[in-house]
XYZ file of C-alpha atoms in Angstrom:
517
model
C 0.000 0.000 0.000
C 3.099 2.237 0.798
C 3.923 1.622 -2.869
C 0.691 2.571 -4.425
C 0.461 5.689 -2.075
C 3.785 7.132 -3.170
C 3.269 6.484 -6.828
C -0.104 8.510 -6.826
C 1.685 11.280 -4.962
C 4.305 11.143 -7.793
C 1.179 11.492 -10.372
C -0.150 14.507 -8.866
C 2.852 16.243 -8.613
C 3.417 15.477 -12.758
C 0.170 16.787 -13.310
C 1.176 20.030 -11.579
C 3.872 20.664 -13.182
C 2.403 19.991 -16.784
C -0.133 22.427 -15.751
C 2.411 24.919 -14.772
C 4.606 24.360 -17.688
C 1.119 24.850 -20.001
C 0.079 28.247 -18.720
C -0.831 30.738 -21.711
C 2.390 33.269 -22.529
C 1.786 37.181 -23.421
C 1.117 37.665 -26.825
C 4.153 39.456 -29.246
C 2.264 42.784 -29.139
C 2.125 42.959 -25.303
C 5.661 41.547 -24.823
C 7.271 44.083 -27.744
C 5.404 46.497 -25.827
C 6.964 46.028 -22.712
C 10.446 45.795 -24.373
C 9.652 49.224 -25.618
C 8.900 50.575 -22.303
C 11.966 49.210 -20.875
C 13.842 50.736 -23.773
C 12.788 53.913 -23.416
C 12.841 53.771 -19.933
C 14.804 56.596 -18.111
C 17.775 55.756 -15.797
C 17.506 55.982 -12.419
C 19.528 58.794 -10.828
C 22.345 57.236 -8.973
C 23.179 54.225 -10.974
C 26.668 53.508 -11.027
C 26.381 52.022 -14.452
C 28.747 53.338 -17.345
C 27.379 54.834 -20.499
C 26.149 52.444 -23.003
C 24.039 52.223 -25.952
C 20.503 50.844 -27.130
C 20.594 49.248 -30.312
C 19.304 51.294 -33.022
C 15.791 51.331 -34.834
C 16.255 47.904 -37.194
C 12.915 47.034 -39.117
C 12.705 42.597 -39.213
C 14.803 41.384 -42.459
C 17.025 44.383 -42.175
C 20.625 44.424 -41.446
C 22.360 45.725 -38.156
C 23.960 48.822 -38.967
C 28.040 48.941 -38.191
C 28.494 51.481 -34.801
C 30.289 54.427 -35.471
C 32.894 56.040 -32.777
C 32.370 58.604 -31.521
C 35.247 61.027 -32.132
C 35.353 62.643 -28.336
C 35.883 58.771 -27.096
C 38.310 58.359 -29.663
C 40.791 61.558 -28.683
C 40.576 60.137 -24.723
C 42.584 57.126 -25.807
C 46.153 56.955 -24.601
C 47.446 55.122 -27.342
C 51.299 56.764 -26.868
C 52.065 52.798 -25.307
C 50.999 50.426 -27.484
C 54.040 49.978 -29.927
C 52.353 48.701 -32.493
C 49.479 49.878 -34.815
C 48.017 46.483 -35.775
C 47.379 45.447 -31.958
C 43.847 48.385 -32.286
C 43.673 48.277 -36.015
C 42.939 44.530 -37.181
C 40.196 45.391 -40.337
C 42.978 45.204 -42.462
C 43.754 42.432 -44.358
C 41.015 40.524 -42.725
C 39.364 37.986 -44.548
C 35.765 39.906 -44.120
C 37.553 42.816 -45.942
C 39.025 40.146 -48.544
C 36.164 38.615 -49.528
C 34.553 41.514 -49.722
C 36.863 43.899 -51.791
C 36.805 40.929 -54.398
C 32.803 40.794 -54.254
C 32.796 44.392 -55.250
C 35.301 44.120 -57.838
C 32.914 40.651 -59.307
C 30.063 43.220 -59.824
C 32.557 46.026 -60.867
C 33.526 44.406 -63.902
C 30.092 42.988 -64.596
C 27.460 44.803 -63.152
C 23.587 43.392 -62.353
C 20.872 44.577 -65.027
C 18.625 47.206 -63.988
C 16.120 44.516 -63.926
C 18.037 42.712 -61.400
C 18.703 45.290 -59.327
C 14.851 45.990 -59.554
C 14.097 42.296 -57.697
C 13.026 42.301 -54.040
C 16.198 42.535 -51.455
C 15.706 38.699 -50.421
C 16.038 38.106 -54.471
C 18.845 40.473 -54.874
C 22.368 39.029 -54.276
C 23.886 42.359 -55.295
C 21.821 43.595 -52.676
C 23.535 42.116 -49.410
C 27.046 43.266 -51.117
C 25.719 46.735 -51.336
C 24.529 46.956 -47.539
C 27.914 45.143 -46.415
C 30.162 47.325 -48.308
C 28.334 50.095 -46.555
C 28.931 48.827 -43.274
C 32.925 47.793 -43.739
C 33.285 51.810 -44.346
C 31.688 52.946 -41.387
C 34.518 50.090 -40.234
C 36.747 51.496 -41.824
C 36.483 55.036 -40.989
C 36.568 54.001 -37.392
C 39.972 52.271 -37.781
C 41.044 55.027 -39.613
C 40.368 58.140 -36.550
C 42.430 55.052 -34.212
C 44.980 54.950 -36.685
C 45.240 58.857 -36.523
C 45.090 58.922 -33.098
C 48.007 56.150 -32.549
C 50.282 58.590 -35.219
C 49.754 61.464 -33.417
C 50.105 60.210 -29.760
C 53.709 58.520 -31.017
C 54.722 61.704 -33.433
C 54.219 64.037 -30.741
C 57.235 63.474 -29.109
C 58.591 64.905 -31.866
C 56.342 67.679 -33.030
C 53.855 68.573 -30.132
C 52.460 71.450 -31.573
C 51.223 69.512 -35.143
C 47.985 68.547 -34.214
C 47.069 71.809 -33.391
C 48.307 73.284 -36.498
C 46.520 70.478 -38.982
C 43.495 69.223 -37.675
C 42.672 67.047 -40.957
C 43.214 63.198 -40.331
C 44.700 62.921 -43.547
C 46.880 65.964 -44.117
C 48.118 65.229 -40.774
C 49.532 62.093 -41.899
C 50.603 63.605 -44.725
C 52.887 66.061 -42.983
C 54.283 63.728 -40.633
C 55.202 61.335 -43.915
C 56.724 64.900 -45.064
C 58.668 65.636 -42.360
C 59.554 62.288 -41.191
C 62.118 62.251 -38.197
C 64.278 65.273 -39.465
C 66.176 67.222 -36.962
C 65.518 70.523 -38.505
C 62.258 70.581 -39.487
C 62.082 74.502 -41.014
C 64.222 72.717 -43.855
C 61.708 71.016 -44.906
C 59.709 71.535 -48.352
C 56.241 71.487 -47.683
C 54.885 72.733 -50.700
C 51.685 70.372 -52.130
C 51.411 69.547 -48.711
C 49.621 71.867 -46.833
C 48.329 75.161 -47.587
C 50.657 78.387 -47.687
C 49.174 79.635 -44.999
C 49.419 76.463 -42.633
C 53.036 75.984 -43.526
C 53.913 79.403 -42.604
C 52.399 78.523 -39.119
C 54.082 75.212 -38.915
C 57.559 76.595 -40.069
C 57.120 79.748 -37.159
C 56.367 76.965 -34.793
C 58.948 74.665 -35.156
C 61.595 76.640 -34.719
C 60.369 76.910 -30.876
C 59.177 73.560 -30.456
C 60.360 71.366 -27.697
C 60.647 68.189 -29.947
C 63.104 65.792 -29.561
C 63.870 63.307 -32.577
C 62.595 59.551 -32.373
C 64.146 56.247 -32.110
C 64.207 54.153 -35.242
C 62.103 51.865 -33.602
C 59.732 54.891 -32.828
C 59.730 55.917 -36.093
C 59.199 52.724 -37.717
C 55.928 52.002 -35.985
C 54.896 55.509 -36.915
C 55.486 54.752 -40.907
C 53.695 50.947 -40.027
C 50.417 53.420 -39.173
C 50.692 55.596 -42.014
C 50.956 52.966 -44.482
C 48.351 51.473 -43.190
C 45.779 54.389 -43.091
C 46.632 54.910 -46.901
C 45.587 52.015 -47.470
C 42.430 52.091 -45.155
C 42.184 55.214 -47.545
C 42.047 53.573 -50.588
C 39.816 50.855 -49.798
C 37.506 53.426 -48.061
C 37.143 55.230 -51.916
C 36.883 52.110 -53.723
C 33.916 51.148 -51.256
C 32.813 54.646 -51.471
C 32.637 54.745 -55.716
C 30.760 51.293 -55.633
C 28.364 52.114 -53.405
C 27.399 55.197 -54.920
C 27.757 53.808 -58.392
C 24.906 50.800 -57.464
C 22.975 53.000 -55.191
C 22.181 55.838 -58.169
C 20.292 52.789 -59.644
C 19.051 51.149 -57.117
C 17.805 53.957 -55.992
C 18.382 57.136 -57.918
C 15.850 59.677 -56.187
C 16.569 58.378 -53.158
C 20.088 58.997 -53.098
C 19.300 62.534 -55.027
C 18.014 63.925 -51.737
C 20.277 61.931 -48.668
C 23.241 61.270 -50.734
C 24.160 57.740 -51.490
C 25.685 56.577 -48.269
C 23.024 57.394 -46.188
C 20.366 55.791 -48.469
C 22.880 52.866 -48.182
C 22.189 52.955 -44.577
C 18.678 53.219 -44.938
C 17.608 50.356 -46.966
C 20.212 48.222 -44.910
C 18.305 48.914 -41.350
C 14.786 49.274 -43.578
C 15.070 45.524 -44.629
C 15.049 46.924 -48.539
C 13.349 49.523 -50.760
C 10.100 48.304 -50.613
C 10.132 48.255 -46.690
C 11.141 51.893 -46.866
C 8.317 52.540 -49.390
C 5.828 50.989 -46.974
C 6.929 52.679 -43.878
C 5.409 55.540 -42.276
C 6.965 58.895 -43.129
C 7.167 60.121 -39.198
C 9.555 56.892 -38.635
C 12.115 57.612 -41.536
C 13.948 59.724 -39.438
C 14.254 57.504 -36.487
C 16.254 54.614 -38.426
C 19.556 54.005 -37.465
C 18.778 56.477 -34.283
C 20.905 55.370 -30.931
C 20.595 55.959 -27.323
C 23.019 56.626 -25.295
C 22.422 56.414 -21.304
C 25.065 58.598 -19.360
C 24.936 57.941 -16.187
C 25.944 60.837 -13.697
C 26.027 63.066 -16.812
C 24.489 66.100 -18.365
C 22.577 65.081 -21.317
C 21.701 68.287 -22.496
C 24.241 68.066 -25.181
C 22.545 64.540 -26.865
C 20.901 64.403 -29.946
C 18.103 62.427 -29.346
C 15.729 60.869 -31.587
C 17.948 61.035 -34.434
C 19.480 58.869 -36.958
C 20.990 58.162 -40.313
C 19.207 61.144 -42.098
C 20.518 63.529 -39.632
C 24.148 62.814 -40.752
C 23.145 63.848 -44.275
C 24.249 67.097 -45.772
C 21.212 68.767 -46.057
C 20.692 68.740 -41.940
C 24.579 68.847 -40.994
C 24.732 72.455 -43.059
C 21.313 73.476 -41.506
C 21.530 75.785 -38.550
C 21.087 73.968 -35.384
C 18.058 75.243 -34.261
C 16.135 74.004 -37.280
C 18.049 71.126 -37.631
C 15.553 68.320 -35.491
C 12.508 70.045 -37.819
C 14.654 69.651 -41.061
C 15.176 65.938 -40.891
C 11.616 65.048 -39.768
C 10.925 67.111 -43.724
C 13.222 65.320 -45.229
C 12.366 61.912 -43.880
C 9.131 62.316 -45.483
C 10.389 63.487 -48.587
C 12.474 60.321 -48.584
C 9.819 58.281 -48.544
C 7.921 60.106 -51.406
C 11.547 59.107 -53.693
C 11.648 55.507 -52.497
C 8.540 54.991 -53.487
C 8.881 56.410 -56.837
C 12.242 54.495 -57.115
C 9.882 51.303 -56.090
C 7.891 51.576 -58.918
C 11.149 52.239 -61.346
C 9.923 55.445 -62.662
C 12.164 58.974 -63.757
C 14.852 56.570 -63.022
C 17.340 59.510 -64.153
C 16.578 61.054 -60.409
C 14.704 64.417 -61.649
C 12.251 63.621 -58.848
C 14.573 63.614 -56.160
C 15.792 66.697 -57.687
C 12.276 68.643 -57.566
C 12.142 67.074 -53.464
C 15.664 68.217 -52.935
C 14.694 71.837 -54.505
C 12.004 72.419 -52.383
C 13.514 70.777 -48.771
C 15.878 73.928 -49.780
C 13.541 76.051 -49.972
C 12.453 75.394 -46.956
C 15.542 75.785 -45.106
C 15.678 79.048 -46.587
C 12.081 80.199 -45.269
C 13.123 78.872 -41.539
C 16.518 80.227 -41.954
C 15.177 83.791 -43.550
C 15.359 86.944 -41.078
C 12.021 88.602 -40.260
C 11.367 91.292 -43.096
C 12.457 94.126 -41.746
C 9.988 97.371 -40.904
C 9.179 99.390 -43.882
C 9.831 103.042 -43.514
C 7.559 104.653 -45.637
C 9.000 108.054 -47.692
C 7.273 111.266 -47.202
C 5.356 111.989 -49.751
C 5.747 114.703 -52.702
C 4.679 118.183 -51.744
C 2.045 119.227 -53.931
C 1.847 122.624 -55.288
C -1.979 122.894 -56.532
C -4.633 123.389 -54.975
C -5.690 119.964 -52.389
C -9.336 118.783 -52.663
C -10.880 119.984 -49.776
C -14.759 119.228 -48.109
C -17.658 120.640 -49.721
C -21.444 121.570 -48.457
C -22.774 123.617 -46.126
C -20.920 122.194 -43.326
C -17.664 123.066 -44.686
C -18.816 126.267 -45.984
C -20.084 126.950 -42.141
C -16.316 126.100 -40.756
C -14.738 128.308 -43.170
C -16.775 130.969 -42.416
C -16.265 130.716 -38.526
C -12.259 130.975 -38.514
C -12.334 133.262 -42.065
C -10.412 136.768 -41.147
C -12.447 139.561 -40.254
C -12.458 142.847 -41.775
C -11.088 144.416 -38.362
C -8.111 141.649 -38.689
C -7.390 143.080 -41.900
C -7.827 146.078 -41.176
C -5.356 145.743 -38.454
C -2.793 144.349 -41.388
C -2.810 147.464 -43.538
C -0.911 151.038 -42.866
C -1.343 153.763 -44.045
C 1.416 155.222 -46.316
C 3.793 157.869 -44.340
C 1.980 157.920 -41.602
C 3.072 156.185 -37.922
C 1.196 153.442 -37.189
C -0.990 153.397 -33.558
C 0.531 150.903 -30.937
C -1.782 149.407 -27.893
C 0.166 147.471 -25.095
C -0.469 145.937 -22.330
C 2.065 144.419 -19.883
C 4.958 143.854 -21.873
C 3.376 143.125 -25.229
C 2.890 145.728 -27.801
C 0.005 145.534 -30.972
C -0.020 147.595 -33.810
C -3.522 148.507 -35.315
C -2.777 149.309 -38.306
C -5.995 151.268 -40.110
C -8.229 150.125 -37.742
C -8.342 153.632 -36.506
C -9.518 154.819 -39.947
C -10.855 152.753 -42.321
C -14.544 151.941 -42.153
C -15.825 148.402 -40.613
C -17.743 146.295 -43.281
C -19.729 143.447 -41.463
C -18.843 140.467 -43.062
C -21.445 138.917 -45.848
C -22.170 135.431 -45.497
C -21.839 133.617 -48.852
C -25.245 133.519 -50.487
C -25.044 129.339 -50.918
C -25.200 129.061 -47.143
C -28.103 131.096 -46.269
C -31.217 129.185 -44.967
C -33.864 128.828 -46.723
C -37.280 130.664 -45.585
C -40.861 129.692 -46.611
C -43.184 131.835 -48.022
C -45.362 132.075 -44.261
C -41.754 132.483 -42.566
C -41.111 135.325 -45.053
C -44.554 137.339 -44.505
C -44.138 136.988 -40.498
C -41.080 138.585 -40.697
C -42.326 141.116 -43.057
C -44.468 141.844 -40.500
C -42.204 142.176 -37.503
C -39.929 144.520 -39.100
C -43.016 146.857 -40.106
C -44.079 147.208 -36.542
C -40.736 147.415 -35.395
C -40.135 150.323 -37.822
C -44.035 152.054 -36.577
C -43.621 151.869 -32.793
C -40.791 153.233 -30.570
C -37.127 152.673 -30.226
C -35.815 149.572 -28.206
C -34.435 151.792 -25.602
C -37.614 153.744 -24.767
C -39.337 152.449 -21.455
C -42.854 153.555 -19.677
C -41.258 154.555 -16.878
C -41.336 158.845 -16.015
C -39.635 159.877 -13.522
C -42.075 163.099 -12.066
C -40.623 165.810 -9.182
C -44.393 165.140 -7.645
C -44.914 161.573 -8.076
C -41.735 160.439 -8.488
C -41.551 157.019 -11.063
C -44.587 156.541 -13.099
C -45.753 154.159 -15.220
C -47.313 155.713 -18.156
C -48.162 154.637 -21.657
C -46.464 155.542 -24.508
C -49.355 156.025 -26.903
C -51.221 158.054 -24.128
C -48.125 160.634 -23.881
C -48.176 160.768 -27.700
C -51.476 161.463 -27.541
C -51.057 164.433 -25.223
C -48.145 165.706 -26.835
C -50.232 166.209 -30.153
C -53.038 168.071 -27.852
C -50.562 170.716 -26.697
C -49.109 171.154 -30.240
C -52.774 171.790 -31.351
C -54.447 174.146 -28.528
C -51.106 174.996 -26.961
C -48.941 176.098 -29.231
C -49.276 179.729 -29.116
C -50.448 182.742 -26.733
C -49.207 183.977 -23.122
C -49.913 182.793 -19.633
C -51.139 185.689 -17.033
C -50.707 185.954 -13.789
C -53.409 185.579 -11.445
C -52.656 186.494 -7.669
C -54.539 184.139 -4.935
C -57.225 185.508 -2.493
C -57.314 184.984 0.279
């Protein structure tokens, strides 16, 4: 019974772990979705983690673009102790570089058809070489800023001040091939070298410089490096002139707008041209685009969200401040060309020229100063006569503030004689004629009269007639009497009177007649 009780224990516990092993997993949307959060996840503040990068943007079927140095990491190296150049430099003569060199010279000398090259990426052996060749440069170039870096770490014992004087990779190593391990280095014919004006800097500088000449075995391993950056050089061209010859048919419009190495770049991470034609234009810009975490560091310098089509020449000559809104315009314009390039039409790339054109353009507009204010000229003076308001209105204004005839009066003199002067305080007026000429009222213009009716007009008639029959204005019915004193009396009555006396007064004497008393 022991036996049969264990082995049913054993059972159960299978089940359970069948049942465990059986649970349902996330689906692909919700598990990408939490790789994206992590991703773009922020670092917490006090890690002690060093600064690394997220993997770039890479669509499924494309190809993991090659990571490019960054040139401030690069010129922290201390690379004045390791003796020789091919312990940090191994790309060359590697059999990935080999095989590859002879791949490109295969389709040099016999090129794929245009209807070839037109097959789908997976179809396309050509294809692959293309994307590979544009990844061993980006190689390349890397090996080439260490090389640079090992010459002038190991030639500066000799010439400190060089690097400061040429700061070009490659006529740096020119000069140092020039002036090798001479011990007076003003000697030295630098002419097709370096520009007048740079050797006249480097000959003033030598002849102070602290230098001290190298050992042979110095020197030797400085010579090792600059061979082999020319030929890093040389290979970089050759992949350089391939690429660009195969990418201006691949894609023609494309590469009319980003250049060819960047629209290399793009169909490698894209997964192909028809990928790229399919993809959203707001993610164009994004492919290629690394993150870098700096832990304990500003990041206010850091370009983020960018990528390949930010290290094209269109954004890189763009001021910086329109630089982020440039290459979200031309990531859609890119898409526009690929998908003209997908269907193989104006293969001669006049349609990436016409996008090109007008990206321009609009660099120009964001780039443009605000117009400037307009300061308008004064205008002509005008010698006739200015329209001016008509109507009674006007007619009404100009006869309030006209001159009166005592103003002009006052502006006239009479000929030899002095003129009368009025003042008051410390002012003094002349009054020219006023004193003699005659006062004219002044005569309203006849247009601005009003207008009376015909009842107006026999009313006033009438006024003025018995204005004219009765009295002055200034007479009153008021007498003032030595009896009575004031009394009212009547005007008509007194007239009345007055007549009486005329008539039965007007002549004889008056007698005297004493009073009795």
């Amino acid at each position: 019974m022991a036996d049969l009780a264990d082995d049913l224990l054993a059972d159960l516990n299978d089940l359970s772990d069948a049942a465990e092993d059986e649970e349902p997993e996330p689906s692909n949307s919700l598990k990408r979705k939490a790789d994206e959060d992590a991703d773009m996840s922020e670092p917490e503040e006090g890690s002690e983690e060093g600064e690394h990068e997220i993997g770039g943007l890479v669509l499924p079927g494309g190809v993991k673009p090659a990571e490019e140095l960054d040139v401030e990491d690069v010129q922290q190296m201390e690379l004045g102790s390791v003796e020789d150049v091919s312990k940090i430099a191994k790309l060359d003569g590697s059999k990935r570089m080999n095989d590859l060199l002879k791949e490109i010279e295969k389709y040099q000398a016999n090129p794929s058809s245009p209807e070839a090259m037109a097959l789908p990426a997976h179809l396309n052996p050509e294809y692959t070489v293309i994307v590979q060749a544009n990844n061993l440069s980006v190689d390349i170039d890397n090996e080439i800023m260490l090389v640079h870096k090992f010459i002038r770490d190991h030639y500066a014992v000799r010439f400190p001040e060089l690097e400061q004087l040429v700061a070009d990779p490659v006529m740096y190593i020119r000069s140092v091939r020039a002036l090798a391990n001479s011990e007076d280095v003003t000697k030295v014919d630098l002419t097709g070298v370096l520009p007048p004006a740079i050797i006249m800097s480097v000959v003033m500088t030598a002849t102070t410089s602290p230098g001290k000449q190298l050992t042979d075995a110095e020197w030797s391993a400085v010579q090792r490096a600059c061979d082999l950056a020319d030929r890093l050089e040389d290979a970089r061209k050759k992949i350089f002139m391939y690429v660009s010859s195969r990418m201006n048919v691949l894609a023609p419009n494309l590469s009319a707008i980003v250049g060819t190495t960047t629209a290399a770049k793009l169909l490698g991470v894209a997964g192909g041209l028809a990928a790229l034609a399919k993809m959203p234009a707001c993610n164009v810009h994004l492919l290629g685009a690394q993150r870098k975490i700096t832990a304990g560091f500003s990041t206010a310098t850091q370009k983020r969200h960018t990528g390949f089509i930010f290290q094209s020449e269109l954004v890189t000559t763009t001021p910086p401040e329109y630089q982020l809104k440039v290459q979200r315009t031309i990531g859609a314009k890119s898409v526009l060309a690929a998908r003209m390039d997908l269907e193989r039409k104006l293969r001669d790339g006049s349609y990436g020229d016409q996008l090109r054109d007008k990206i321009e353009k609009h660099i120009d507009r964001l780039a443009a100063p605000p117009p400037a204010k307009v300061t308008k000229a004064l205008p002509i003076p005008g010698d006739g006569p200015k329209k001016r308001r008509g109507g009674k209105r006007a007619r009404k204004a100009k006869e309030a503030y006209a001159q009166t005839e005592l103003r002009k009066l006052q502006n006239r003199m009479t000929f030899g004689e002095a003129e009368e002067e009025v003042g008051a305080f410390d002012q003094t007026k002349g009054l020219g004629m006023m004193g003699t000429g005659k006062i004219r009222a002044g005569m309203g213009e006849a247009n601005s009269k009003a207008r009376m009716s015909k009842a107006n007009k026999l009313r006033t008639a009438a006024l003025t007639r018995s204005a004219q029959a009765s009295s002055s204005g200034t007479a009153t019915s008021l007498s003032v009497t030595p009896a009575q004193g004031f009394q009212l009396t009547s005007a008509a009555a007194a007239q009345r009177v007055k007549e009486a006396n005329e008539r039965w007064f007007a002549g004889g004497t008056f007698s005297f007649v004493p009073n009795k008393k």
